[in-house]
Tab-separated table of C-alpha atoms in Angstrom:
chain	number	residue	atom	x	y	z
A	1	UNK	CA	95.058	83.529	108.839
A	2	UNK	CA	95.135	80.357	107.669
A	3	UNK	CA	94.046	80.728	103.895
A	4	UNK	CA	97.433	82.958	103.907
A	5	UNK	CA	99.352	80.448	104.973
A	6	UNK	CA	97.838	78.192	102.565
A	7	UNK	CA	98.913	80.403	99.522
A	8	UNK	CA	101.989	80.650	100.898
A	9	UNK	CA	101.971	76.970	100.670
A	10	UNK	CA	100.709	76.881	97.275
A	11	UNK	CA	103.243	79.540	96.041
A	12	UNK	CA	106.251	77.551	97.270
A	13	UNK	CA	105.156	74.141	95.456
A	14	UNK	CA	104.038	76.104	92.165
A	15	UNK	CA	105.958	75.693	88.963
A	16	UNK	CA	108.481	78.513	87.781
A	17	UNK	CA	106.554	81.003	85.603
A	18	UNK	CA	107.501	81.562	82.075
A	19	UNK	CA	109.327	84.946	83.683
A	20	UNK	CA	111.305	83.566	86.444
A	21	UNK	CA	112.503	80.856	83.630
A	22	UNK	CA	113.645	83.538	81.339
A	23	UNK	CA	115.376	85.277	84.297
A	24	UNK	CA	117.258	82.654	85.653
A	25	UNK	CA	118.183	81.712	82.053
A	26	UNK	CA	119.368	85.538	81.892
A	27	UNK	CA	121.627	85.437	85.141
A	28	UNK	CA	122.653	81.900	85.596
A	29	UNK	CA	126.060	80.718	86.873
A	30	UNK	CA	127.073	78.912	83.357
A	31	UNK	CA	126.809	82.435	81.798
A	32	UNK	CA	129.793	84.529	81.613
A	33	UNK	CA	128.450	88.160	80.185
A	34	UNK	CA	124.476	89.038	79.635
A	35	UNK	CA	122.949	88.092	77.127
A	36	UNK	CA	121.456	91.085	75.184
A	37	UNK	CA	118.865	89.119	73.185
A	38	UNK	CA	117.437	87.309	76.130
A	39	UNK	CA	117.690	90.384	78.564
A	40	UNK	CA	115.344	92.329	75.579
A	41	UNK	CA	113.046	89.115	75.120
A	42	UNK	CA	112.495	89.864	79.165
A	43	UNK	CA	111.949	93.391	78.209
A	44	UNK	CA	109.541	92.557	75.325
A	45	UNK	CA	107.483	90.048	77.944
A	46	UNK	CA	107.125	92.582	80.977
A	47	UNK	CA	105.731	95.102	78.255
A	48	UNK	CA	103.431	92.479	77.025
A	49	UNK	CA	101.772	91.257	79.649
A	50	UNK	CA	101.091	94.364	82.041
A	51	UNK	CA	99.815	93.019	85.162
A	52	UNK	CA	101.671	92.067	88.035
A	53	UNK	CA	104.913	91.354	85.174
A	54	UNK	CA	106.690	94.724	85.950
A	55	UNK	CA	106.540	93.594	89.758
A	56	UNK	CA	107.748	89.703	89.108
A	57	UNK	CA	110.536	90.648	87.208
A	58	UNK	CA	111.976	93.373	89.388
A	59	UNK	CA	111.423	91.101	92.530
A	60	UNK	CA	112.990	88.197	90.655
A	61	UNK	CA	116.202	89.715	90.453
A	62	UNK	CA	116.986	90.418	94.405
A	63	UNK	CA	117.967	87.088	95.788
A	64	UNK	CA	120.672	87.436	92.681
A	65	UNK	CA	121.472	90.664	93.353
A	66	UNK	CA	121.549	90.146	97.260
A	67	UNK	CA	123.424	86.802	96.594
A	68	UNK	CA	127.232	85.539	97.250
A	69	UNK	CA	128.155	86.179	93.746
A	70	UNK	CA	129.443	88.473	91.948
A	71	UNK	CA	129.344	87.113	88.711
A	72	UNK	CA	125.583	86.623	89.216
A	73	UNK	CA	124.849	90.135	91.053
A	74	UNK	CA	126.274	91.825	87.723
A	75	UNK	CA	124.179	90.073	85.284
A	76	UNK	CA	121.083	90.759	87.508
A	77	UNK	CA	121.821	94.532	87.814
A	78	UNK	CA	122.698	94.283	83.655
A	79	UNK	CA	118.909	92.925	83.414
A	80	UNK	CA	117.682	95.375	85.685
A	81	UNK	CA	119.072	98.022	83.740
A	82	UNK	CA	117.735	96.821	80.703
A	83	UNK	CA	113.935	96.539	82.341
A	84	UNK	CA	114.486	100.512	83.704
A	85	UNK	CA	115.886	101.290	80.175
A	86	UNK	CA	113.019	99.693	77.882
A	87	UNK	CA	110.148	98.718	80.274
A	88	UNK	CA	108.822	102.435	81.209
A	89	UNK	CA	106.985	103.736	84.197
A	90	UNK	CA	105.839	100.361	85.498
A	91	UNK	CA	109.732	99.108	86.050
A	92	UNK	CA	110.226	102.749	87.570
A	93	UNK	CA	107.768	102.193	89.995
A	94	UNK	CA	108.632	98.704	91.202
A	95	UNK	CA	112.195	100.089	91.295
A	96	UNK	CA	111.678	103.373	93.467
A	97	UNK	CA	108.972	101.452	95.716
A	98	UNK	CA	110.335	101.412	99.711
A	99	UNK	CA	109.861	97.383	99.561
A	100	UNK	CA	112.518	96.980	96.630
A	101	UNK	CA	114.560	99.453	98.351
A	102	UNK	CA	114.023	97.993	101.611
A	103	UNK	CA	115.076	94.595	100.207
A	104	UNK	CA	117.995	96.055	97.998
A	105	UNK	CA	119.993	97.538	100.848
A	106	UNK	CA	119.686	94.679	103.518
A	107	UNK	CA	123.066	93.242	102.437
A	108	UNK	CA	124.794	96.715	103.057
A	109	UNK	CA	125.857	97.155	106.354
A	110	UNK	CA	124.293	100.238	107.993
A	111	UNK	CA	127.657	101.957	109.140
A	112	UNK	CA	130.625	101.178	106.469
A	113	UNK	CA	133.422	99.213	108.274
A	114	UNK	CA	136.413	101.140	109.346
A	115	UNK	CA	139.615	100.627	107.245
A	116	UNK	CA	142.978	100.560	108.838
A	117	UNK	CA	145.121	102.920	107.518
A	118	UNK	CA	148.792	101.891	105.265
């Protein structure tokens, strides 16, 4: 129990990764559209490195997509679309797994608000 809470520890003081720089280059506030370029240099990293990439970069993108703006939650979905589009069956399955999903939906409400009619 406690060597879990100890890399939890270590993962919260740890320096960004190369990725999660790229990625919040990719959907920072200063930036007004995507930026195609940067969104394929992603692309061209998650393919190169295998591993847990396809994972990081998915994951990456929620608290943008989950967050107050909109500006942001666009250029995160943008990115995401590129990973699906040029990343392959690793991006698939990060996308379609039940903890993405799980994580995707939890800023929908489960029962759409009622709207009063004109």
């Amino acid at each position: 129990m406690t060597l879990n809470f100890q890399a939890a520890i270590d993962d919260m003081f740890k320096p960004p990764s190369r990725l999660q720089k790229m990625v919040d280059r990719a959907v920072g506030v200063d930036r007004n559209e995507a930026d195609l370029a940067l969104n394929l240099d992603i692309c061209e990293l998650v393919n190169s490195k295998k591993g847990n990439y396809p994972h990081d970069a998915v994951f990456a993108l929620l608290p943008y997509i989950n967050g107050r703006s909109n500006k942001q939650a666009q250029l995160a979905l943008t990115l995401l679309d590129n990973l699906v589009k040029n990343c392959g069956h690793p991006v698939h399955y990060q996308v379609a797994s039940r903890e993405f999903l799980n994580e995707l939906f939890r800023r929908f409400p489960e029962f759409q608000p009622s709207m009063p009619n004109p």
